[in-house]
């Protein structure tokens, strides 16, 4: 997919120094509207209210208080970013460090309170280092994560991330999502060319010149209810999984296969510290991991688009308690009795952007989602930010629409290795691990557990994919195929029977029915034959 440029683009009126208004049209060979002239009062003129909140200190952030923002720069921004979560804050910092003037608009600058977005894979941690944001994991009581413990039918196997070639600091991390977000906002807001403002973006501003529709900015409403417009040559939308702006930039095909029921267990010890515990229970998948030195997150996956809250406490006590490790029973019951039970729908959405929307880009969960059980969302997003930052670096003037479009054409291809690997792994293995009455599905679930229990190359191959350290879709397909053949071989040995042959054939059919739709949604050509796509060759030299 690519972003096609128009041969001519019309821009909003500019105001010259004498106060006269001029309508400037731009094309590839003619002069163009300049977003960067400091005298252009499109965004930060003196008549705007000065009460827009900007978070400044750790203390203020954690107390959910706000401070008045200084006027960081005059004139229009180079980039408008919608959303200041993990993705928006990281992208703002990356672009601002490159000298871009960035205007961030976030609907709520208070500390977020979520039950997902709490795990960063080792591959994502390396991207965080590349962006210069690894210190945001300090002072939030983040916990090291070095692998998983997989439980099934009173058996367990320990799976390690392949971190032998890295320094000790490189590992996964788990933490309070809100604390991490606020640390990133704090660091980002200290940059002089960043303006962080609280407001709700209601619509994207577009210019239609009959050949193509170009996004030229946003319209937003501040906390006091005033409507404003902001203009920039590039608008990046990263307002999360419930984005109300993605409709005009992509073809959203959101699926909700299940919901997470979330609890916080306090003052307890996990059977294996520094590991996430994944329990393939009789009725669902249960996930446990530490988010601070005193708290453990528990997520119970329940199939269905909606899960009723009434009666959930009784369900957790009577059905789920017996499925978790015995040493956590008391803490689990106490968490239920405290009553802070949270429910979050688990969404999956393949990336399917429109190819004809210059001036705008989607990132994060607004753009692409996978089932969150594997914790890969932040790793994919941070990888996307690194790709986008590298693509924009050669462009001195973002208002040069021809150069901007040419460089962004490669984004959707260059992001594929990391994104497709983690997306396919998360969605395919979620279906494999889900409970099913089908005997072939049961055999596939058992075969996957046994394959991972073999250790050595078998588990390390999967774990390199799980960790985001091996972003190669072909490697995932090979390991998934090996798991299927292993499952069939177990059925046929020592003596095949007609019933076992039939189950083996259905096992293969089930496996293909699981992974092929996921690969199709990701794009077969983009995943495995990226070099055959023209935009791949337009990658700017010197990256």
Coordinates of C-alpha atoms in Angstrom, one line a residue:
X1 CA 0.0 0.0 0.0
X2 CA 1.2 3.5 -0.6
X3 CA 0.2 7.1 -0.1
X4 CA -0.4 8.7 -3.4
X5 CA 0.5 12.3 -3.9
X6 CA -1.5 14.8 -5.9
X7 CA -0.1 16.9 -8.6
X8 CA -1.4 20.0 -7.0
X9 CA -2.6 20.8 -3.5
X10 CA -4.5 23.7 -2.1
X11 CA -3.8 25.0 1.4
X12 CA -5.6 27.2 3.9
X13 CA -5.0 31.0 3.7
X14 CA -1.8 32.4 5.0
X15 CA -1.4 35.8 6.5
X16 CA 1.6 37.9 5.5
X17 CA 3.5 40.4 7.6
X18 CA 1.5 43.3 6.4
X19 CA -1.7 41.6 7.5
X20 CA -3.1 40.9 4.0
X21 CA -4.5 37.5 3.4
X22 CA -3.3 35.5 0.5
X23 CA -4.6 32.2 -0.9
X24 CA -1.5 30.2 -1.8
X25 CA -1.8 27.1 -4.0
X26 CA 1.0 24.6 -4.2
X27 CA 2.1 22.0 -6.8
X28 CA 5.1 19.9 -7.4
X29 CA 6.8 22.6 -9.5
X30 CA 5.3 25.7 -8.0
X31 CA 5.6 27.5 -4.7
X32 CA 3.8 25.9 -1.8
X33 CA 2.1 27.0 1.4
X34 CA 4.7 27.2 4.3
X35 CA 3.6 25.7 7.6
X36 CA 6.9 26.7 9.1
X37 CA 7.0 30.5 8.9
X38 CA 7.0 31.9 12.4
X39 CA 4.7 34.8 11.5
X40 CA 1.9 32.5 10.3
X41 CA -0.7 32.6 13.2
X42 CA -2.5 29.4 12.3
X43 CA -2.0 27.6 15.6
X44 CA -0.4 29.5 18.4
X45 CA -1.6 33.1 18.1
X46 CA -2.0 35.3 21.1
X47 CA -5.8 35.1 21.1
X48 CA -5.8 31.4 22.1
X49 CA -6.5 30.7 25.8
X50 CA -3.5 30.1 28.0
X51 CA -5.2 27.6 30.2
X52 CA -4.4 24.6 28.1
X53 CA -2.9 22.0 30.6
X54 CA 0.7 20.8 30.2
X55 CA 2.1 18.2 32.6
X56 CA 5.4 19.2 34.0
X57 CA 6.7 17.3 37.0
X58 CA 6.5 13.7 38.3
X59 CA 4.7 14.9 41.4
X60 CA 2.1 16.8 39.3
X61 CA 1.7 13.9 37.0
X62 CA 1.1 11.4 39.6
X63 CA -1.3 13.6 41.5
X64 CA -3.3 14.2 38.3
X65 CA -2.7 17.9 38.5
X66 CA -1.9 20.2 35.6
X67 CA 0.2 23.3 35.0
X68 CA -0.1 26.0 32.4
X69 CA 2.0 25.4 29.3
X70 CA 4.6 28.0 28.2
X71 CA 4.3 29.2 24.6
X72 CA 7.0 26.8 23.2
X73 CA 7.1 28.2 19.7
X74 CA 5.2 30.5 17.4
X75 CA 3.6 29.7 14.1
X76 CA 2.3 26.4 13.0
X77 CA 3.6 23.0 13.9
X78 CA 5.4 20.6 11.6
X79 CA 3.5 17.6 13.0
X80 CA 0.2 17.3 14.8
X81 CA -0.1 14.1 16.9
X82 CA -3.5 13.0 18.1
X83 CA -3.2 11.1 21.4
X84 CA -0.5 11.2 24.1
X85 CA -0.4 7.6 25.2
X86 CA 2.6 5.4 24.8
X87 CA 2.6 5.7 21.1
X88 CA 1.9 9.4 20.8
X89 CA 4.4 10.4 23.5
X90 CA 7.2 8.2 22.1
X91 CA 6.6 9.6 18.6
X92 CA 6.5 13.1 19.8
X93 CA 9.8 12.7 21.6
X94 CA 11.4 11.1 18.6
X95 CA 10.3 13.8 16.1
X96 CA 11.0 16.7 18.5
X97 CA 14.6 15.4 19.1
X98 CA 15.0 15.5 15.3
X99 CA 14.1 19.2 15.4
X100 CA 10.4 19.0 14.4
X101 CA 7.9 21.3 16.1
X102 CA 5.2 19.0 17.4
X103 CA 1.7 19.8 18.7
X104 CA 0.2 17.0 20.7
X105 CA -3.5 16.9 21.5
X106 CA -4.7 14.5 24.2
X107 CA -8.2 14.2 25.4
X108 CA -7.3 13.4 29.0
X109 CA -3.9 14.2 30.5
X110 CA -4.6 12.5 33.8
X111 CA -2.8 9.2 34.6
X112 CA -4.5 6.4 32.6
X113 CA -6.0 3.5 34.4
X114 CA -5.9 0.4 32.2
X115 CA -5.6 -3.4 32.6
X116 CA -3.7 -3.9 29.4
X117 CA -0.6 -2.3 27.9
X118 CA 1.4 -3.4 30.9
X119 CA 4.0 -5.7 29.1
X120 CA 6.9 -4.6 27.0
X121 CA 8.8 -7.4 25.2
X122 CA 12.6 -7.5 25.0
X123 CA 12.4 -6.5 21.3
X124 CA 10.3 -3.5 22.4
X125 CA 12.8 -2.6 25.1
X126 CA 15.5 -2.4 22.5
X127 CA 13.3 -0.1 20.4
X128 CA 12.8 2.0 23.5
X129 CA 16.6 2.3 23.9
X130 CA 16.9 3.3 20.2
X131 CA 14.4 6.1 20.8
X132 CA 16.2 7.3 24.0
X133 CA 13.3 6.6 26.3
X134 CA 14.5 3.7 28.4
X135 CA 14.8 5.9 31.4
X136 CA 11.0 6.2 31.4
X137 CA 10.9 2.7 33.0
X138 CA 12.8 4.1 36.0
X139 CA 11.0 5.2 39.2
X140 CA 7.8 3.4 38.3
X141 CA 8.6 0.1 40.0
X142 CA 8.8 -1.7 36.7
X143 CA 9.6 -5.4 36.9
X144 CA 12.0 -7.5 34.8
X145 CA 10.4 -10.3 32.7
X146 CA 12.6 -13.0 31.3
X147 CA 10.1 -15.5 30.0
X148 CA 6.9 -17.4 30.5
X149 CA 5.7 -20.4 32.6
X150 CA 3.1 -22.4 30.7
X151 CA 0.7 -24.5 32.7
X152 CA -1.6 -27.3 31.4
X153 CA -3.3 -30.2 33.2
X154 CA -1.1 -29.9 36.3
X155 CA 2.0 -29.8 34.2
X156 CA 4.2 -26.8 33.6
X157 CA 7.1 -25.8 31.4
X158 CA 9.4 -22.8 31.8
X159 CA 10.2 -20.8 28.6
X160 CA 13.1 -18.3 28.5
X161 CA 13.6 -15.3 26.2
X162 CA 16.8 -15.9 24.2
X163 CA 18.8 -13.1 25.9
X164 CA 22.2 -14.7 26.1
X165 CA 23.7 -12.3 23.5
X166 CA 22.5 -9.2 25.2
X167 CA 23.5 -7.3 28.3
X168 CA 21.7 -8.0 31.6
X169 CA 19.6 -4.9 31.3
X170 CA 17.9 -6.2 28.1
X171 CA 14.8 -8.1 29.1
X172 CA 11.0 -7.7 29.1
X173 CA 9.4 -5.3 31.4
X174 CA 6.0 -5.2 33.2
X175 CA 4.6 -2.2 34.9
X176 CA 1.6 0.0 35.7
X177 CA 0.5 1.4 32.3
X178 CA -0.5 4.7 33.7
X179 CA 2.9 5.3 35.4
X180 CA 4.8 4.5 32.2
X181 CA 2.6 6.9 30.2
X182 CA 3.0 9.7 32.6
X183 CA 6.8 9.3 32.7
X184 CA 6.9 9.5 28.9
X185 CA 4.6 12.6 28.9
X186 CA 6.8 14.2 31.5
X187 CA 10.0 13.7 29.5
X188 CA 8.4 14.7 26.2
X189 CA 6.9 17.9 27.6
X190 CA 10.3 19.2 28.7
X191 CA 11.4 19.6 25.0
X192 CA 11.2 23.2 23.8
X193 CA 9.6 22.4 20.5
X194 CA 6.7 20.3 22.0
X195 CA 3.3 21.7 22.9
X196 CA 1.1 19.2 24.8
X197 CA -2.5 20.3 25.0
X198 CA -5.6 18.8 26.5
X199 CA -8.4 18.6 24.0
X200 CA -10.6 16.3 22.0
X201 CA -10.0 16.1 18.2
X202 CA -13.4 16.0 16.6
X203 CA -12.5 15.8 12.9
X204 CA -9.6 15.9 10.5
X205 CA -9.4 18.9 8.2
X206 CA -9.2 18.0 4.6
X207 CA -8.5 19.7 1.3
X208 CA -10.1 18.3 -1.8
X209 CA -8.6 19.5 -5.1
X210 CA -10.6 17.1 -7.3
X211 CA -7.8 14.6 -7.7
X212 CA -7.0 13.6 -4.1
X213 CA -8.1 14.4 -0.6
X214 CA -5.3 15.7 1.6
X215 CA -5.4 16.0 5.4
X216 CA -4.1 19.5 6.4
X217 CA -4.8 19.5 10.1
X218 CA -7.4 18.9 12.8
X219 CA -10.4 20.6 14.5
X220 CA -10.5 20.1 18.3
X221 CA -12.4 21.2 21.3
X222 CA -10.5 22.3 24.4
X223 CA -11.4 21.4 28.0
X224 CA -13.4 24.7 28.3
X225 CA -15.5 23.8 25.3
X226 CA -13.9 26.2 22.7
X227 CA -13.4 25.0 19.2
X228 CA -10.0 25.4 17.5
X229 CA -8.3 24.4 14.3
X230 CA -4.6 23.5 13.9
X231 CA -2.7 23.0 10.7
X232 CA 0.4 21.0 9.9
X233 CA 1.7 19.2 6.8
X234 CA 1.6 15.8 8.7
X235 CA -1.1 14.6 11.1
X236 CA -0.5 11.3 13.0
X237 CA -3.5 9.7 14.6
X238 CA -2.7 7.4 17.5
X239 CA -5.7 7.8 19.8
X240 CA -6.0 4.1 20.7
X241 CA -8.2 1.1 20.2
X242 CA -11.5 3.2 20.4
X243 CA -10.3 5.7 17.8
X244 CA -13.1 7.8 16.3
X245 CA -10.9 9.1 13.5
X246 CA -9.7 5.9 11.9
X247 CA -12.8 5.6 9.8
X248 CA -11.6 8.2 7.3
X249 CA -8.1 6.8 7.1
X250 CA -8.5 3.0 6.9
X251 CA -10.9 0.1 6.5
X252 CA -11.5 -0.9 10.1
X253 CA -12.3 -4.6 10.5
X254 CA -12.4 -4.9 14.2
X255 CA -13.0 -8.3 15.7
X256 CA -13.6 -8.9 19.4
X257 CA -13.1 -12.6 20.1
X258 CA -13.0 -12.3 23.9
X259 CA -12.8 -10.1 26.9
X260 CA -10.3 -9.8 29.7
X261 CA -11.6 -9.8 33.3
X262 CA -8.8 -8.1 35.3
X263 CA -7.9 -8.2 38.9
X264 CA -4.9 -7.0 41.0
X265 CA -3.5 -9.4 43.5
X266 CA -1.7 -7.8 46.4
X267 CA 1.2 -8.9 48.6
X268 CA 1.7 -12.3 47.1
X269 CA 4.6 -14.2 45.5
X270 CA 4.4 -15.8 42.1
X271 CA 5.6 -19.4 41.9
X272 CA 8.3 -18.2 39.5
X273 CA 9.3 -14.5 39.9
X274 CA 10.3 -12.5 36.7
X275 CA 8.1 -14.8 34.6
X276 CA 4.6 -14.3 33.2
X277 CA 2.4 -17.3 34.1
X278 CA 0.1 -18.5 31.3
X279 CA -2.4 -21.1 32.4
X280 CA -4.3 -23.1 29.7
X281 CA -7.3 -23.7 31.9
X282 CA -10.3 -25.9 31.3
X283 CA -12.5 -23.0 30.4
X284 CA -10.2 -20.1 29.4
X285 CA -6.7 -18.7 29.4
X286 CA -5.5 -17.1 32.6
X287 CA -2.5 -14.8 32.7
X288 CA -0.5 -13.6 35.7
X289 CA 2.4 -11.2 35.8
X290 CA 3.9 -8.8 38.3
X291 CA 3.3 -5.1 37.6
X292 CA 5.1 -3.8 40.8
X293 CA 7.0 -5.1 43.7
X294 CA 3.7 -5.6 45.6
X295 CA 1.0 -6.2 42.9
X296 CA 0.3 -9.0 40.4
X297 CA -2.0 -8.5 37.5
X298 CA -4.4 -11.4 36.8
X299 CA -6.3 -11.5 33.5
X300 CA -9.0 -14.1 32.8
X301 CA -9.8 -14.5 29.2
X302 CA -13.5 -15.2 28.5
X303 CA -14.8 -15.8 25.0
X304 CA -17.4 -13.5 23.6
X305 CA -17.8 -9.8 22.7
X306 CA -19.5 -8.9 25.9
X307 CA -19.1 -10.3 29.4
X308 CA -21.7 -9.4 32.1
X309 CA -20.3 -7.9 35.3
X310 CA -23.1 -9.2 37.5
X311 CA -22.3 -12.6 38.8
X312 CA -18.6 -12.3 37.7
X313 CA -17.4 -12.5 41.3
X314 CA -19.2 -15.8 41.9
X315 CA -17.8 -17.2 38.6
X316 CA -14.3 -16.3 39.5
X317 CA -14.5 -17.8 42.9
X318 CA -16.3 -21.0 42.0
X319 CA -14.7 -21.8 38.6
X320 CA -11.4 -19.8 38.1
X321 CA -9.9 -20.1 41.6
X322 CA -9.2 -23.9 41.2
X323 CA -7.4 -23.2 37.9
X324 CA -4.7 -20.9 39.3
X325 CA -1.6 -22.0 41.3
X326 CA -2.5 -23.0 44.9
X327 CA -0.2 -20.5 46.5
X328 CA -2.2 -17.6 44.9
X329 CA -5.7 -18.7 46.0
X330 CA -5.9 -16.5 49.1
X331 CA -4.7 -13.4 47.2
X332 CA -7.1 -14.1 44.4
X333 CA -10.1 -14.4 46.7
X334 CA -9.1 -11.2 48.5
X335 CA -8.9 -9.4 45.2
X336 CA -12.4 -10.6 44.3
X337 CA -13.7 -9.5 47.7
X338 CA -12.3 -6.0 47.2
X339 CA -14.6 -5.7 44.3
X340 CA -12.4 -3.9 41.8
X341 CA -13.1 -6.2 38.9
X342 CA -12.4 -4.7 35.5
X343 CA -13.6 -5.9 32.1
X344 CA -11.8 -5.0 28.8
X345 CA -12.8 -6.2 25.3
X346 CA -9.9 -7.8 23.4
X347 CA -9.8 -6.4 19.9
X348 CA -8.0 -7.6 16.8
X349 CA -7.7 -5.4 13.6
X350 CA -5.4 -5.9 10.7
X351 CA -3.7 -2.9 9.2
X352 CA -5.7 -1.9 6.1
X353 CA -5.1 1.8 5.4
X354 CA -6.5 3.8 2.5
X355 CA -3.7 4.4 -0.1
X356 CA -5.0 7.9 -1.1
X357 CA -4.9 10.0 2.1
X358 CA -1.7 12.2 1.9
X359 CA -1.0 14.3 5.0
X360 CA -2.1 11.7 7.5
X361 CA -0.9 8.5 9.1
X362 CA -2.3 6.0 11.6
X363 CA -0.2 4.5 14.4
X364 CA -0.7 2.2 17.4
X365 CA -4.0 0.6 18.2
X366 CA -5.9 3.1 16.1
X367 CA -4.1 1.5 13.1
X368 CA -3.4 -2.2 14.0
X369 CA -4.4 -4.5 16.8
X370 CA -3.8 -8.1 17.7
X371 CA -5.1 -10.2 20.6
X372 CA -3.3 -8.7 23.7
X373 CA -2.7 -12.0 25.5
X374 CA 1.0 -12.1 24.2
X375 CA 1.7 -8.5 25.2
X376 CA 3.0 -7.5 21.8
X377 CA 1.2 -4.3 21.1
X378 CA 3.7 -1.8 22.5
X379 CA 6.6 -3.6 20.8
X380 CA 4.9 -3.3 17.4
X381 CA 4.1 0.3 18.0
X382 CA 7.6 1.3 19.1
X383 CA 9.0 -0.5 16.1
X384 CA 6.7 1.4 13.8
X385 CA 7.9 4.7 15.4
X386 CA 11.5 3.8 14.7
X387 CA 10.7 3.1 11.1
X388 CA 8.7 6.3 10.7
X389 CA 11.4 8.4 12.4
X390 CA 14.0 7.0 10.0
X391 CA 11.8 7.7 7.0
X392 CA 11.2 11.3 8.0
X393 CA 14.8 12.2 8.9
X394 CA 15.9 13.0 5.3
X395 CA 13.0 15.5 4.8
X396 CA 14.0 18.9 5.9
X397 CA 10.7 20.6 5.0
X398 CA 7.6 18.4 5.7
X399 CA 5.5 20.9 3.7
X400 CA 7.2 19.5 0.6
X401 CA 4.3 17.1 -0.2
X402 CA 6.1 15.3 -3.0
X403 CA 9.1 14.4 -0.8
X404 CA 6.8 13.5 2.2
X405 CA 4.6 11.2 0.2
X406 CA 7.6 9.5 -1.5
X407 CA 9.2 8.7 1.9
X408 CA 6.0 7.5 3.6
X409 CA 5.2 5.1 0.7
X410 CA 7.6 2.6 2.2
X411 CA 6.3 2.7 5.8
X412 CA 3.6 0.0 5.3
X413 CA 6.2 -2.4 3.9
X414 CA 9.1 -1.6 6.2
X415 CA 6.9 -2.2 9.3
X416 CA 5.8 -5.6 8.2
X417 CA 8.6 -7.9 9.5
X418 CA 8.0 -7.0 13.2
X419 CA 4.3 -6.3 13.0
X420 CA 3.3 -9.3 10.9
X421 CA 5.4 -11.7 13.1
X422 CA 3.9 -10.6 16.4
X423 CA 0.4 -10.1 15.0
X424 CA 0.3 -13.6 13.4
X425 CA 1.8 -15.2 16.5
X426 CA -0.7 -13.6 18.9
X427 CA -3.8 -14.2 16.9
X428 CA -2.9 -17.8 15.7
X429 CA -1.7 -19.1 19.0
X430 CA -4.6 -17.5 20.9
X431 CA -6.9 -19.7 18.7
X432 CA -4.7 -22.7 19.3
X433 CA -4.8 -22.2 23.1
X434 CA -8.5 -21.5 23.3
X435 CA -10.8 -24.2 24.6
X436 CA -12.7 -26.2 22.0
X437 CA -14.9 -29.3 22.1
X438 CA -13.4 -30.4 18.8
X439 CA -11.0 -33.4 19.3
X440 CA -8.6 -32.1 16.6
X441 CA -8.4 -28.7 18.3
X442 CA -7.7 -30.4 21.6
X443 CA -4.9 -32.4 20.0
X444 CA -3.4 -29.3 18.4
X445 CA -3.5 -27.5 21.8
X446 CA -1.8 -30.4 23.5
X447 CA 0.8 -30.8 20.7
X448 CA 1.7 -27.1 21.0
X449 CA 2.2 -27.4 24.8
X450 CA 4.3 -30.6 24.3
X451 CA 6.3 -29.0 21.5
X452 CA 7.2 -26.0 23.7
X453 CA 8.1 -28.4 26.5
X454 CA 10.8 -30.1 24.4
X455 CA 13.1 -27.1 25.2
X456 CA 16.3 -26.4 23.3
X457 CA 15.7 -25.3 19.7
X458 CA 12.0 -26.0 19.8
X459 CA 11.1 -23.6 22.6
X460 CA 13.9 -21.1 21.9
X461 CA 12.6 -20.7 18.3
X462 CA 9.1 -19.7 19.5
X463 CA 10.5 -17.6 22.3
X464 CA 12.6 -15.6 19.9
X465 CA 9.4 -14.8 18.0
X466 CA 7.4 -14.1 21.2
X467 CA 10.1 -11.7 22.5
X468 CA 10.2 -9.5 19.3
X469 CA 13.9 -10.4 18.8
X470 CA 13.2 -12.5 15.6
X471 CA 10.9 -10.4 13.4
X472 CA 10.8 -12.9 10.5
X473 CA 7.3 -14.2 9.5
X474 CA 8.8 -17.1 7.6
X475 CA 10.4 -18.4 10.8
X476 CA 7.0 -18.3 12.5
X477 CA 5.4 -20.3 9.7
X478 CA 8.2 -22.9 9.9
X479 CA 7.8 -23.3 13.7
X480 CA 4.1 -23.5 13.4
X481 CA 4.3 -26.1 10.7
X482 CA 6.8 -28.1 12.8
X483 CA 4.3 -28.0 15.7
X484 CA 1.6 -29.4 13.4
X485 CA 3.8 -32.2 12.1
X486 CA 4.8 -33.0 15.7
X487 CA 1.2 -33.3 16.6
X488 CA 0.4 -35.6 13.7
X489 CA 3.4 -37.7 14.5
X490 CA 2.3 -38.2 18.1
X491 CA -1.0 -39.5 16.8
X492 CA 0.4 -42.0 14.3
X493 CA 3.0 -43.5 16.7
X494 CA 3.5 -46.3 17.5
X495 CA 0.8 -47.7 15.4
X496 CA -1.6 -45.7 13.2
X497 CA -5.2 -46.5 13.2
X498 CA -8.1 -45.2 11.0
X499 CA -9.4 -43.1 13.8
X500 CA -5.9 -41.6 14.5
X501 CA -5.4 -40.9 10.8
X502 CA -8.7 -39.1 10.6
X503 CA -7.9 -37.0 13.7
X504 CA -4.5 -36.2 12.2
X505 CA -6.0 -35.0 9.0
X506 CA -8.4 -32.8 10.8
X507 CA -5.6 -31.5 13.0
X508 CA -3.8 -30.3 9.8
X509 CA -7.0 -28.9 8.5
X510 CA -7.7 -27.0 11.8
X511 CA -4.1 -25.6 11.8
X512 CA -4.5 -24.3 8.3
X513 CA -7.9 -22.9 9.1
X514 CA -6.3 -20.9 12.0
X515 CA -3.1 -19.5 10.4
X516 CA -4.1 -18.9 6.8
X517 CA -6.8 -16.3 7.5
X518 CA -4.4 -14.4 9.8
X519 CA -1.7 -14.4 7.1
X520 CA -4.2 -13.4 4.5
X521 CA -5.3 -10.4 6.7
X522 CA -1.7 -9.4 7.1
X523 CA -1.0 -9.7 3.4
X524 CA 0.9 -12.6 1.9
X525 CA 2.9 -10.5 -0.5
X526 CA 3.8 -7.9 2.1
X527 CA 4.9 -10.6 4.6
X528 CA 6.9 -12.9 2.4
X529 CA 7.6 -11.0 -0.9
X530 CA 8.2 -7.4 0.2
X531 CA 10.9 -6.9 -2.3
X532 CA 8.4 -7.4 -5.1
X533 CA 6.4 -4.4 -4.0
X534 CA 7.4 -1.2 -5.9
X535 CA 7.3 1.1 -2.8
X536 CA 9.9 -1.2 -1.2
X537 CA 12.5 0.2 -3.6
X538 CA 11.6 3.8 -2.8
X539 CA 13.1 3.4 0.7
X540 CA 15.3 6.5 1.1
X541 CA 19.0 5.8 0.8
X542 CA 21.3 5.9 3.8
X543 CA 18.9 4.3 6.4

